[in-house]
Coordinates of C-alpha atoms in Angstrom, one line a residue:
Chain A
M187 CA 0.0 0.0 0.0
Y188 CA 1.3 3.4 -0.9
T189 CA 1.1 6.3 1.5
F190 CA 0.9 9.8 0.0
S191 CA 3.8 11.5 1.6
N192 CA 3.0 14.8 3.2
K193 CA 5.9 16.5 1.4
L194 CA 4.5 15.6 -2.0
K195 CA 1.0 16.5 -1.0
T196 CA 2.2 19.9 0.2
F197 CA 4.2 20.3 -2.9
S198 CA 1.2 19.6 -5.1
I199 CA -0.9 22.1 -3.2
I200 CA 1.8 24.7 -3.5
L201 CA 1.9 24.2 -7.2
M202 CA -1.9 24.6 -7.4
V203 CA -2.0 27.7 -5.3
L204 CA 0.9 29.3 -7.3
G205 CA -0.7 28.2 -10.5
L206 CA -4.1 29.7 -9.5
L207 CA -2.5 33.0 -8.6
G208 CA -0.6 33.2 -11.9
V209 CA -3.7 32.2 -13.9
G210 CA -5.7 34.9 -12.0
Y211 CA -3.0 37.4 -12.8
G212 CA -3.1 36.3 -16.4
F213 CA -6.9 36.9 -16.6
M214 CA -6.6 40.2 -14.7
T215 CA -4.0 41.7 -17.1
S216 CA -5.4 40.5 -20.4
H217 CA -8.3 42.9 -20.6
K218 CA -7.0 45.9 -22.5
S219 CA -9.1 48.8 -23.7
F220 CA -9.0 49.9 -27.4
E221 CA -6.8 52.9 -26.5
E222 CA -4.4 50.8 -24.5
V223 CA -3.8 48.4 -27.4
E224 CA -3.5 51.3 -29.8
H225 CA -0.9 52.8 -27.5
L226 CA 0.9 49.5 -27.2
L227 CA 1.0 49.0 -30.9
A228 CA 2.3 52.6 -31.4
T229 CA 5.1 52.0 -28.9
E230 CA 6.0 48.7 -30.5
E231 CA 6.1 50.4 -33.9
A232 CA 8.4 53.0 -32.5
H233 CA 10.7 50.3 -31.0
H234 CA 10.9 48.4 -34.2
G235 CA 11.3 51.4 -36.4
G236 CA 9.3 51.2 -39.6
G237 CA 9.5 47.4 -39.7
H238 CA 6.3 46.7 -37.9
A239 CA 3.9 48.4 -40.3
E240 CA 5.0 46.0 -42.9
E241 CA 4.7 43.1 -40.5
A242 CA 1.2 44.1 -39.4
A243 CA 0.0 44.3 -43.0
H244 CA 1.6 40.9 -43.6
S245 CA -0.2 39.2 -40.8
E246 CA -3.5 40.6 -41.9
P247 CA -4.1 39.3 -45.4
S248 CA -7.8 39.3 -45.1
Q249 CA -7.7 43.0 -44.2
D250 CA -5.7 43.8 -47.3
A251 CA -8.2 42.0 -49.4
H252 CA -11.0 43.9 -47.7
A253 CA -9.2 47.2 -48.3
A254 CA -8.6 46.3 -51.9
H255 CA -12.3 45.6 -52.5
D256 CA -13.5 49.0 -51.8
D257 CA -10.6 50.8 -53.4
H258 CA -10.8 54.0 -55.4
G259 CA -12.1 57.1 -53.6
Q260 CA -12.8 55.2 -50.4
E261 CA -9.1 54.5 -49.7
L262 CA -8.8 56.8 -46.8
H263 CA -11.9 55.4 -45.2
A264 CA -10.7 51.8 -45.8
E265 CA -7.4 52.6 -44.1
G266 CA -9.1 54.0 -41.1
N267 CA -11.2 50.8 -41.0
A268 CA -8.1 48.7 -41.3
H269 CA -6.5 50.4 -38.4
Q270 CA -9.5 49.9 -36.2
E271 CA -9.8 46.3 -37.3
H272 CA -6.1 45.7 -36.6
V273 CA -6.3 47.1 -33.1
E274 CA -9.4 45.1 -32.3
H275 CA -7.8 42.0 -33.7
V276 CA -4.7 42.5 -31.4
Q277 CA -7.0 43.4 -28.5
H278 CA -8.8 40.1 -29.0
Q279 CA -5.5 38.1 -29.2
I280 CA -4.3 39.6 -26.0
A281 CA -7.6 38.7 -24.3
N282 CA -7.3 35.2 -25.6
R283 CA -3.9 34.5 -24.1
P284 CA -4.8 33.4 -20.6
W285 CA -7.7 31.2 -22.0
A286 CA -5.4 29.6 -24.5
A287 CA -2.7 29.1 -21.9
I288 CA -5.0 27.3 -19.4
Y289 CA -6.6 25.3 -22.2
V290 CA -3.3 24.0 -23.5
A291 CA -2.1 23.0 -20.0
A292 CA -5.5 21.4 -19.2
F293 CA -5.5 19.5 -22.4
F294 CA -1.9 18.4 -21.9
F295 CA -2.5 16.8 -18.6
M296 CA -5.8 15.3 -19.7
M297 CA -4.2 13.7 -22.7
I298 CA -1.5 12.1 -20.5
A299 CA -4.3 10.3 -18.5
L300 CA -6.1 9.4 -21.7
G301 CA -2.9 8.1 -23.4
V302 CA -2.2 5.9 -20.3
L303 CA -5.8 4.6 -20.4
A304 CA -5.3 3.5 -24.1
F305 CA -2.0 2.0 -23.2
Y306 CA -3.5 0.1 -20.3
A307 CA -6.3 -1.2 -22.5
I308 CA -3.8 -2.4 -25.0
Q309 CA -1.8 -4.2 -22.4
I310 CA -4.8 -6.0 -21.2
A311 CA -6.2 -6.8 -24.7
S312 CA -2.9 -8.0 -25.9
Q313 CA -2.3 -10.0 -22.8
A314 CA 1.1 -8.5 -22.3
G315 CA 3.3 -10.5 -20.0
W316 CA 5.7 -7.8 -18.9
S317 CA 3.4 -5.0 -17.8
P318 CA 1.0 -6.3 -15.1
V319 CA 3.4 -5.1 -12.4
L320 CA 2.8 -1.6 -13.6
F321 CA -1.0 -1.8 -13.8
R322 CA -1.6 -0.1 -10.6
V323 CA 0.6 2.8 -11.6
M324 CA -1.3 3.1 -14.8
E325 CA -4.7 2.9 -13.1
A326 CA -3.7 5.7 -10.7
I327 CA -2.6 7.9 -13.6
T328 CA -6.0 7.3 -15.4
A329 CA -7.8 8.5 -12.3
Y330 CA -7.0 12.0 -13.5
L331 CA -9.0 11.4 -16.7
L332 CA -12.5 12.2 -15.5
P333 CA -11.7 15.5 -13.7
G334 CA -9.1 16.5 -16.3
A335 CA -11.4 15.9 -19.3
L336 CA -14.3 17.7 -17.6
I337 CA -12.1 20.7 -16.9
V338 CA -11.1 20.8 -20.5
L339 CA -14.7 20.7 -21.5
V340 CA -15.6 23.4 -19.0
I341 CA -12.8 25.7 -20.2
A342 CA -13.9 25.2 -23.8
V343 CA -17.5 25.9 -23.1
A344 CA -16.7 28.8 -20.7
S345 CA -14.5 30.4 -23.4
G346 CA -17.6 30.6 -25.5
T347 CA -20.1 31.6 -22.9
I348 CA -18.4 33.5 -20.1
G349 CA -15.5 34.6 -22.2
H350 CA -15.7 36.3 -25.5
Y351 CA -15.2 33.3 -27.8
N352 CA -11.6 33.2 -26.8
L353 CA -10.8 29.8 -28.1
F354 CA -13.3 28.7 -30.8
I355 CA -14.4 31.4 -33.1
W356 CA -17.1 29.1 -34.5
M357 CA -19.0 29.6 -31.2
D358 CA -19.4 33.3 -32.1
P359 CA -22.7 33.7 -34.0
D360 CA -21.4 37.0 -35.3
V361 CA -18.4 35.3 -37.0
V362 CA -20.5 32.5 -38.3
A363 CA -23.0 34.9 -39.9
H364 CA -20.2 36.3 -42.1
D365 CA -18.4 33.1 -42.8
K366 CA -19.7 30.8 -45.5
L367 CA -17.1 28.1 -44.6
I368 CA -18.1 27.9 -41.0
Q369 CA -21.8 28.0 -41.9
G370 CA -21.1 24.9 -44.0
K371 CA -19.6 23.2 -41.0
A372 CA -22.3 24.3 -38.5
G373 CA -23.9 21.0 -38.7
W374 CA -21.0 19.6 -36.7
L375 CA -19.5 22.8 -35.2
N376 CA -22.2 24.0 -32.9
L377 CA -22.2 24.4 -29.2
T378 CA -24.9 21.8 -28.4
G379 CA -23.3 19.2 -30.5
F380 CA -19.9 20.0 -29.1
V381 CA -21.1 19.5 -25.5
I382 CA -23.1 16.3 -26.3
R383 CA -20.2 14.7 -28.2
A384 CA -17.8 15.7 -25.4
L385 CA -20.0 14.2 -22.8
I386 CA -20.2 11.0 -24.8
F387 CA -16.5 10.8 -25.1
I388 CA -15.8 11.5 -21.5
G389 CA -18.6 9.2 -20.4
G390 CA -17.3 6.4 -22.5
W391 CA -13.7 6.7 -21.4
S392 CA -14.6 7.2 -17.7
F393 CA -16.9 4.2 -17.9
Y394 CA -14.2 2.0 -19.2
R395 CA -11.8 3.4 -16.6
Y396 CA -14.3 2.7 -13.8
I397 CA -15.1 -0.8 -15.0
S398 CA -11.6 -2.0 -15.7
R399 CA -10.4 -0.7 -12.3
K400 CA -13.3 -2.5 -10.7
Y401 CA -12.4 -5.8 -12.3
S402 CA -8.7 -5.2 -11.6
I403 CA -9.5 -4.8 -7.9
A404 CA -12.0 -7.7 -7.9
Q405 CA -9.4 -10.0 -9.5
D406 CA -7.2 -9.5 -6.4
T407 CA -9.5 -11.5 -4.2
A408 CA -11.3 -13.6 -6.9
E409 CA -11.4 -17.4 -7.0
D410 CA -11.2 -17.7 -10.7
N411 CA -10.2 -15.6 -13.8
S412 CA -13.7 -14.3 -14.7
N413 CA -12.8 -10.7 -13.8
F414 CA -9.7 -10.9 -16.0
K415 CA -11.8 -12.3 -18.9
K416 CA -14.4 -9.5 -18.5
A417 CA -11.7 -6.9 -18.3
F418 CA -10.2 -8.4 -21.5
R419 CA -13.5 -8.1 -23.3
W420 CA -14.2 -4.5 -22.1
S421 CA -10.6 -3.5 -23.1
A422 CA -11.0 -4.8 -26.6
G423 CA -14.3 -3.0 -26.9
F424 CA -12.9 0.2 -25.4
L425 CA -10.1 0.3 -27.9
V426 CA -12.6 0.4 -30.8
F427 CA -14.6 3.1 -29.0
F428 CA -11.4 4.9 -28.1
I429 CA -10.0 5.2 -31.6
Y430 CA -13.2 6.7 -33.0
T431 CA -13.8 9.1 -30.1
E432 CA -10.2 10.1 -29.8
S433 CA -10.2 11.1 -33.5
M434 CA -13.5 13.0 -33.1
M435 CA -12.2 14.6 -29.9
S436 CA -9.2 15.9 -31.7
W437 CA -11.4 17.5 -34.4
D438 CA -13.6 19.1 -31.7
W439 CA -11.2 20.1 -29.1
I440 CA -8.2 21.0 -31.1
M441 CA -8.7 21.2 -34.8
S442 CA -11.7 23.4 -34.5
V443 CA -9.7 26.3 -33.2
D444 CA -8.8 26.7 -36.9
P445 CA -12.3 26.1 -38.3
H446 CA -11.1 26.8 -41.8
W447 CA -8.4 24.2 -41.8
F448 CA -8.7 20.4 -41.9
S449 CA -6.3 17.5 -42.0
T450 CA -7.2 13.8 -42.2
L451 CA -4.4 12.3 -40.1
F452 CA -4.9 14.9 -37.3
G453 CA -6.5 12.4 -35.0
W454 CA -3.6 10.0 -35.3
Y455 CA -1.2 12.8 -34.8
V456 CA -2.8 13.9 -31.5
F457 CA -3.0 10.3 -30.5
A458 CA 0.7 9.8 -31.0
S459 CA 1.4 12.8 -28.9
M460 CA -0.9 11.6 -26.0
F461 CA 0.4 8.1 -26.2
V462 CA 4.1 8.9 -25.9
S463 CA 3.4 11.5 -23.2
G464 CA 1.4 8.9 -21.3
I465 CA 4.0 6.2 -21.6
T466 CA 6.7 8.7 -20.5
V467 CA 4.7 9.5 -17.4
I468 CA 4.3 5.8 -16.6
A469 CA 8.1 5.6 -16.7
L470 CA 8.7 8.7 -14.6
M471 CA 6.1 7.5 -12.0
S472 CA 7.6 4.0 -11.8
I473 CA 11.1 5.3 -11.4
Y474 CA 9.9 7.7 -8.7
L475 CA 8.0 5.1 -6.8
K476 CA 10.8 2.6 -7.1
S477 CA 13.3 5.1 -5.8
R478 CA 11.0 5.5 -2.8
G479 CA 11.0 1.7 -2.3
Y480 CA 7.4 1.0 -3.2
L481 CA 7.9 -1.0 -6.4
E482 CA 10.5 -3.6 -5.5
F483 CA 9.0 -6.0 -8.0
V484 CA 9.7 -3.6 -10.9
N485 CA 13.2 -4.1 -12.3
E486 CA 15.4 -2.5 -15.0
N487 CA 13.9 -4.9 -17.5
H488 CA 10.5 -3.3 -17.1
L489 CA 12.1 0.1 -17.4
H490 CA 13.8 -1.0 -20.5
D491 CA 10.5 -2.0 -22.1
V492 CA 8.8 1.3 -21.1
A493 CA 11.8 3.2 -22.5
K494 CA 11.5 1.2 -25.7
F495 CA 7.9 2.3 -26.0
M496 CA 9.0 5.9 -25.4
F497 CA 11.6 5.6 -28.1
A498 CA 9.3 3.9 -30.6
M499 CA 6.4 6.2 -30.0
S500 CA 8.6 9.3 -30.3
I501 CA 9.5 8.1 -33.8
F502 CA 5.9 7.3 -34.5
W503 CA 4.9 10.9 -33.5
T504 CA 7.6 12.3 -35.8
Y505 CA 6.4 10.2 -38.6
L506 CA 2.9 11.6 -38.3
W507 CA 4.1 15.1 -37.7
F508 CA 6.3 14.9 -40.8
S509 CA 3.6 13.2 -42.9
Q510 CA 1.1 15.9 -42.1
F511 CA 3.6 18.7 -42.7
M512 CA 5.2 17.4 -45.8
L513 CA 2.0 16.5 -47.6
I514 CA 0.7 20.0 -47.0
W515 CA 4.1 21.7 -47.8
Y516 CA 4.5 19.7 -51.0
S517 CA 1.1 20.4 -52.5
N518 CA 1.0 23.9 -51.1
I519 CA -2.8 24.3 -51.5
P520 CA -3.6 27.7 -50.1
E521 CA -6.5 26.6 -47.9
E522 CA -4.4 24.0 -46.2
V523 CA -1.0 25.6 -46.1
T524 CA -2.0 28.7 -44.1
Y525 CA -1.9 26.5 -41.1
F526 CA 1.8 26.0 -41.5
V527 CA 2.6 29.4 -42.9
S528 CA 1.4 31.0 -39.7
R529 CA 3.4 28.5 -37.6
F530 CA 6.5 29.0 -39.7
N531 CA 6.3 32.8 -39.6
D532 CA 5.4 33.4 -36.0
Y533 CA 6.3 30.1 -34.2
K534 CA 9.6 29.1 -35.8
L535 CA 11.4 28.2 -32.6
P536 CA 8.7 26.2 -30.9
F537 CA 7.6 24.6 -34.2
L538 CA 11.0 23.4 -35.2
G539 CA 12.3 23.1 -31.6
M540 CA 9.7 20.5 -30.7
V541 CA 11.0 18.3 -33.5
V542 CA 14.4 18.4 -31.8
L543 CA 12.9 17.7 -28.4
N544 CA 10.5 15.0 -29.5
F545 CA 12.6 13.3 -32.1
V546 CA 16.3 14.1 -32.3
F547 CA 16.9 14.0 -28.6
P548 CA 15.0 10.8 -27.7
I549 CA 16.3 8.9 -30.8
L550 CA 19.9 9.6 -29.8
M551 CA 19.4 9.2 -26.1
L552 CA 17.3 6.0 -26.1
M553 CA 18.8 4.2 -29.0
N554 CA 21.4 2.4 -26.9
A555 CA 20.0 -0.6 -25.1
D556 CA 22.1 0.0 -22.0
Y557 CA 21.0 3.6 -21.6
K558 CA 17.3 2.5 -21.5
R559 CA 18.1 0.7 -18.3
I560 CA 19.6 3.7 -16.5
P561 CA 16.9 5.5 -14.5
W562 CA 18.3 9.0 -14.6
F563 CA 18.8 8.7 -18.3
V564 CA 15.2 7.7 -18.8
V565 CA 14.1 10.5 -16.5
L566 CA 16.1 13.1 -18.3
T567 CA 14.8 12.0 -21.7
G568 CA 11.3 11.7 -20.3
L569 CA 11.3 15.3 -19.1
V570 CA 12.5 16.5 -22.5
I571 CA 9.8 14.5 -24.2
L572 CA 7.1 15.9 -21.9
L573 CA 8.3 19.4 -22.6
G574 CA 8.3 18.7 -26.3
H575 CA 4.8 17.5 -26.3
Y576 CA 3.6 20.4 -24.2
I577 CA 5.0 22.6 -26.9
D578 CA 3.3 20.4 -29.5
I579 CA -0.1 21.2 -28.0
F580 CA 1.0 24.8 -27.6
N581 CA 1.7 24.9 -31.3
M582 CA -1.7 23.5 -32.1
I583 CA -3.7 26.0 -30.0
M584 CA -1.8 29.2 -29.8
P585 CA -1.4 30.3 -33.5
A586 CA -5.2 30.2 -33.9
T587 CA -5.9 32.1 -30.6
V588 CA -3.1 34.5 -29.9
G589 CA -1.3 34.5 -33.2
D590 CA 2.0 36.3 -33.1
R591 CA 1.3 37.6 -29.6
W592 CA 2.5 34.4 -28.0
F593 CA 5.0 34.1 -25.2
I594 CA 5.7 31.5 -22.6
G595 CA 5.3 33.7 -19.6
I596 CA 3.3 33.9 -16.4
P597 CA -0.1 32.7 -17.8
E598 CA 1.4 29.7 -19.5
I599 CA 3.8 28.6 -16.8
S600 CA 1.1 29.1 -14.1
S601 CA -1.4 27.0 -16.0
I602 CA 1.2 24.2 -16.2
L603 CA 1.9 24.5 -12.4
L604 CA -1.9 24.5 -11.7
F605 CA -2.6 21.4 -13.6
A606 CA 0.7 19.7 -12.6
G607 CA -0.3 20.2 -9.0
L608 CA -3.8 18.9 -9.6
F609 CA -2.4 15.9 -11.6
I610 CA 0.0 14.9 -8.8
F611 CA -2.7 15.3 -6.2
V612 CA -5.3 13.2 -8.0
V613 CA -2.9 10.6 -9.2
F614 CA -1.1 10.0 -6.0
T615 CA -4.3 10.0 -4.0
A616 CA -5.6 7.3 -6.3
L617 CA -2.4 5.4 -5.8
T618 CA -3.1 5.1 -2.1
K619 CA -6.5 3.3 -2.8
A620 CA -5.1 -0.1 -3.8
P621 CA -2.1 -2.3 -3.3
L622 CA 0.7 -1.5 -5.8
L623 CA 0.9 -5.0 -7.1
V624 CA -2.0 -6.8 -8.7
K625 CA -2.8 -10.2 -7.1
R626 CA -4.0 -13.2 -8.9
Y627 CA -3.7 -11.6 -12.3
P628 CA -3.0 -14.4 -14.7
F629 CA 0.2 -12.8 -16.0
K630 CA 1.4 -11.5 -12.7
K631 CA 4.1 -14.2 -12.2
E632 CA 5.4 -13.8 -15.7
S633 CA 5.6 -10.1 -15.3
E634 CA 7.4 -10.3 -12.0
E635 CA 10.0 -12.6 -13.5
F636 CA 10.2 -10.7 -16.7
H637 CA 13.6 -10.2 -18.0
Y638 CA 14.8 -9.0 -21.3
Chain B
M158 CA 46.0 -21.5 -30.1
E159 CA 43.9 -24.3 -31.4
A160 CA 44.4 -27.6 -29.8
S161 CA 45.3 -30.5 -32.1
K162 CA 43.1 -32.8 -30.2
V163 CA 39.5 -32.0 -29.2
I164 CA 36.7 -33.9 -27.6
H165 CA 33.2 -33.8 -29.1
A166 CA 30.6 -34.2 -26.5
I167 CA 27.1 -34.7 -27.8
Y168 CA 23.9 -33.8 -26.0
T169 CA 20.3 -34.2 -26.9
D170 CA 18.7 -31.5 -24.7
D171 CA 19.4 -27.8 -24.6
D172 CA 18.8 -27.6 -20.8
I173 CA 21.4 -30.3 -20.2
L174 CA 23.7 -28.6 -22.6
M175 CA 23.4 -25.3 -20.6
S176 CA 24.2 -26.9 -17.3
A177 CA 27.1 -28.8 -19.0
V178 CA 28.5 -25.6 -20.3
K179 CA 28.4 -24.1 -16.8
K180 CA 30.1 -27.1 -15.3
V181 CA 32.8 -27.2 -17.9
K182 CA 33.4 -23.4 -17.5
A183 CA 33.6 -23.9 -13.7
E184 CA 36.3 -26.5 -14.2
R185 CA 38.2 -23.9 -16.3
H186 CA 38.3 -26.0 -19.5
H187 CA 38.3 -24.1 -22.8
I188 CA 35.2 -24.6 -24.9
E189 CA 36.3 -24.3 -28.5
E190 CA 32.8 -24.3 -30.1
I191 CA 29.2 -25.3 -29.6
Y192 CA 27.0 -26.5 -32.4
T193 CA 23.3 -26.3 -32.0
P194 CA 20.3 -26.8 -34.3
F195 CA 18.7 -23.6 -33.0
P196 CA 19.5 -20.6 -30.9
V197 CA 19.7 -21.6 -27.3
H198 CA 18.7 -18.6 -25.1
G199 CA 21.5 -17.5 -22.8
L200 CA 24.2 -19.8 -24.3
D201 CA 26.5 -16.9 -25.2
K202 CA 26.3 -15.6 -21.7
A203 CA 27.0 -19.0 -20.2
M204 CA 30.0 -19.4 -22.5
G205 CA 31.2 -16.0 -21.6
L206 CA 31.2 -14.7 -25.2
A207 CA 31.7 -11.0 -25.7
P208 CA 28.6 -9.1 -26.7
T209 CA 28.2 -8.4 -30.4
R210 CA 29.0 -4.9 -31.7
I211 CA 27.0 -5.3 -34.9
A212 CA 24.4 -2.8 -33.8
I213 CA 27.1 -0.1 -33.5
T214 CA 28.3 -0.8 -37.0
S215 CA 24.8 -0.6 -38.2
F216 CA 24.4 2.8 -36.6
M217 CA 27.5 4.0 -38.3
Y218 CA 26.4 2.6 -41.7
G219 CA 23.2 4.4 -41.2
L220 CA 25.0 7.7 -40.8
V221 CA 27.0 6.9 -43.9
G222 CA 23.7 6.4 -45.8
L223 CA 22.3 9.6 -44.5
T224 CA 25.4 11.5 -45.6
V225 CA 25.3 9.9 -49.1
A226 CA 21.7 10.9 -49.5
I227 CA 22.3 14.5 -48.4
V228 CA 25.5 15.0 -50.5
M229 CA 24.0 13.3 -53.5
M230 CA 20.8 15.3 -53.5
N231 CA 22.5 18.6 -52.6
Y232 CA 24.8 18.1 -55.6
I233 CA 22.1 17.0 -58.1
M234 CA 19.2 19.2 -57.1
I235 CA 20.8 22.3 -55.7
D236 CA 24.4 22.7 -56.9
D237 CA 24.6 21.1 -60.3
W238 CA 21.3 22.1 -62.0
P239 CA 18.9 24.0 -59.7
Q240 CA 15.8 23.8 -62.0
N241 CA 12.4 25.1 -61.1
I242 CA 10.4 22.0 -60.9
G243 CA 6.8 22.7 -60.1
G244 CA 7.7 25.8 -58.0
K245 CA 9.8 23.9 -55.4
P246 CA 12.4 26.1 -53.9
S247 CA 15.8 24.9 -55.1
F248 CA 17.8 27.8 -53.7
S249 CA 19.2 25.9 -50.8
Y250 CA 19.1 22.4 -49.4
L251 CA 17.2 23.3 -46.3
E252 CA 14.5 25.1 -48.2
N253 CA 13.7 22.0 -50.2
M254 CA 14.5 19.5 -47.5
P255 CA 11.0 18.1 -46.8
A256 CA 11.0 16.7 -50.4
F257 CA 14.3 15.0 -49.7
V258 CA 13.5 13.4 -46.4
P259 CA 11.9 10.2 -47.8
I260 CA 15.1 9.5 -49.7
M261 CA 17.3 10.4 -46.8
F262 CA 15.3 8.0 -44.6
E263 CA 15.3 5.2 -47.1
L264 CA 19.0 5.4 -47.9
T265 CA 19.8 5.5 -44.1
V266 CA 17.8 2.3 -43.7
F267 CA 19.2 0.8 -46.8
F268 CA 22.8 1.3 -45.8
A269 CA 22.3 0.4 -42.2
A270 CA 20.6 -2.9 -43.1
H271 CA 22.6 -4.1 -46.1
L272 CA 26.0 -3.2 -44.8
M273 CA 25.2 -4.7 -41.5
V274 CA 24.2 -8.0 -43.1
I275 CA 27.3 -8.0 -45.2
T276 CA 29.4 -7.3 -42.1
F277 CA 27.6 -10.2 -40.5
Y278 CA 28.5 -12.5 -43.4
L279 CA 32.1 -11.4 -43.4
R280 CA 32.6 -11.7 -39.7
S281 CA 30.9 -15.1 -39.5
K282 CA 32.6 -16.2 -42.7
M283 CA 29.6 -17.2 -44.7
W284 CA 29.3 -17.1 -48.5
P285 CA 27.9 -19.2 -51.3
F286 CA 29.8 -22.4 -52.1
K287 CA 31.5 -22.2 -48.7
K288 CA 32.3 -25.7 -47.4
A289 CA 30.1 -26.4 -44.4
E290 CA 32.1 -26.7 -41.2
N291 CA 29.7 -29.1 -39.6
P292 CA 31.4 -31.8 -37.5
D293 CA 28.3 -33.9 -37.2
P294 CA 25.2 -33.6 -39.4
R295 CA 22.9 -34.5 -36.5
T296 CA 23.7 -31.0 -34.9
T297 CA 21.4 -29.5 -37.5
D298 CA 18.5 -31.6 -36.5
D299 CA 18.2 -32.5 -32.8
H300 CA 21.7 -32.9 -31.3
F301 CA 23.9 -30.5 -29.5
L302 CA 27.7 -30.7 -29.8
M303 CA 30.3 -29.2 -27.5
E304 CA 33.9 -29.1 -28.7
V305 CA 36.4 -29.0 -25.9
A306 CA 40.2 -28.6 -26.3
V307 CA 42.4 -31.4 -24.9
H308 CA 45.7 -30.6 -23.4
G309 CA 46.8 -34.0 -22.2
N310 CA 44.0 -34.2 -19.7
E311 CA 41.9 -36.5 -21.8
K312 CA 40.8 -38.8 -19.0
D313 CA 39.6 -36.0 -16.6
L314 CA 37.7 -34.3 -19.4
T315 CA 36.0 -37.4 -20.6
D316 CA 34.9 -38.2 -17.0
L317 CA 33.7 -34.6 -16.5
L318 CA 31.7 -34.6 -19.8
K319 CA 30.2 -37.9 -19.0
K320 CA 29.0 -36.6 -15.7
T321 CA 27.4 -33.6 -17.4
G322 CA 25.0 -35.8 -19.3
A323 CA 26.7 -36.2 -22.7
V324 CA 25.2 -39.1 -24.6
E325 CA 28.3 -39.6 -26.8
I326 CA 31.9 -38.6 -26.4
N327 CA 34.4 -38.7 -29.3
L328 CA 38.1 -37.9 -29.3
I329 CA 38.9 -36.1 -32.6
D330 CA 42.4 -35.6 -33.9
K331 CA 42.4 -32.3 -35.8
A332 CA 46.0 -32.4 -37.0
H333 CA 46.1 -33.2 -40.6

C-alpha cells in the first residue's frame, strides 16, 4: 500500500496555489481597452522602427483583401477601418492569451491520462506478460482522466459563454453569420453538438476506466479468472470506441480552433502525442515510486520495455508530424497551407524546436539498449519528451488564438503549475487506494520474473 | 591457439547442454565451439562470449547512408542544376529539405541494413559455395555438440563430460 507523503502533498498544493495565482494574474491583465492596445502598438512600432507596419500588413491578409475591395475614392476610409480592425484584432488576441494558456495546460495533462488509459487497455487486450506489475501505476494515472477531461470541456465551453469566444471562433454567432465556410460546417460545429459529443467521449472513457479498475481490484480477491476475462473483453471494446472518439475529440477540441483548416491524419497525430506522453509519465512515476521503495517488483527490464515504447512512439509521432507537414508543404494548396505558414512565420522556434525535443533528442538518447536501463537517463529523456509534447499542444492551439502575440510567460507557466499540482494530487491520491501489485492476475508471475 | 586434439561431447537436450557448459566453464576448460540446431537462449552468456558490436556498426552505416543521401541530392538538385520543378524552392538544401526526407530516410535504412548484413557475413565467414564446417550432421537436427580442447587431460575431461550428461563422447584428432 502506498502512502501519499505529506511532502509531496504539500508540494502539489503549493503548485496549485501558485498556478491559480498566476492564472488569475493572467486573466486580470489580459483585458486591455482599445486605447491601451492602440498605444501598445504605437510604442511597438516606435521600437521596431518602420518594420512593424509591414509586418502588421503581412499578418492581416484578409484585411488587405478587404481594403482592396472598396478601393478608389474610399481608400482613406478603408485605411481607417483597417487600423481599427487591426487594433481590435490584437486586443482580442491579448484577451485570448490566458484562455489559451489554461486550455493548453488542461488538455496536456488530460491527454496524459487518456494516453495511459489507451496503453492500459492495449496491455490487457494484448495479454502482455511484462506490464502487469505496472498496472496499478497506470490505473492511478488514469484517475485524472475524468476530472481532467471535464475541466477541458468546462474551459472550452466557458470560453464561448463566459468569455468572448476566446478559443473557438465558430462559437461566435457574429463570426458564423459572415463566414460561409463555418456555416457549411455548422452541422458539426455547434455548441450543443460539441457538448453532447464531449459528454459521450468523456462518459465512455470514464466508464471503461471505472469498470476496468473495478475488475482489476476484484481480481485481487477472486477465486477464478472471470474478472480478468471481463476486463479483457471490455478493453478490446474500449479500444474500438477509443480510436473513434479520440479522433473526433481531436477535431472538436483542437482542430476546430482553426475552423477553416482540416487534416485527415490529425486524430492520429494527436493520439501519438498523447500516447508517448502517457508512456513517459508511466516511466517517470515508476522510477519515482521505485526510488521510494514502493515497487521492489519492478526491475530494470520493465524500465527497458517502457523506454523502448518511449523511443518507438517518439519516432511514430515524428512520422505523423512529418507526414502531415510534408504533404501540405509539398502540394501547397492555399486553404491548407496557411496552417503551417502562420506557424513558420510566427512560431519558428517552438515549431522546429519541438522536433528536436520530440525526435532528435529521444532517438539519440534512447537508441542504446544499455541507456534504456539507467533510471536517470530515462528521467532526463522523459522530461524532455514531456516538454516537447507540451510545446506540441501549444503549437496546435496558440497560433489560432493569440497569433504572433505568443510568449511562454506567467499565464502559460502558471497554468502548467496549476494542472501539474492537480495531476500529482489526484494521481497519488488514487495510488493510495489499492495495493501497488496486482494479485491473482493471470500474467502477474510472468511479469514479476520478466527479463529481457 | 587451437588444440590439435578435441573432444566432441554430444547432448540431446538444450537444458542439459546449458548446465554442462556451466560445469565445464567452472572447471576452467576451454570450450572451442558449440554446435546447436537452433539458438539456445543464454548460451552466449554461459560461454562468456563478448557481446556483439554489430548494432554499433549498423548505426555508423546508417550515418554513412544519410550522408550519401544528403550529399547526392544537394549536388544534383541544388548545386549542379537547380531547376524550377513545379515551383519547389531549389535555392538551398534546407528550403527544399522536406522533399528529400523520404530518400534520406530510405538510404539510411538501406545502408544500415545491407552493410550490417554484409558485415555479419564477413565476420561469420559465410558465403555461397563455402564448405560447411559441420562436425556432425545431427547437430542441424536434434543434437547439440560441444567441442572442448584437450591438453593432455583426456581422462579428466571425458569423465567430467560424461557426468554432465553427454550421450556420446568422441576424441577427434584435428591435426592433418
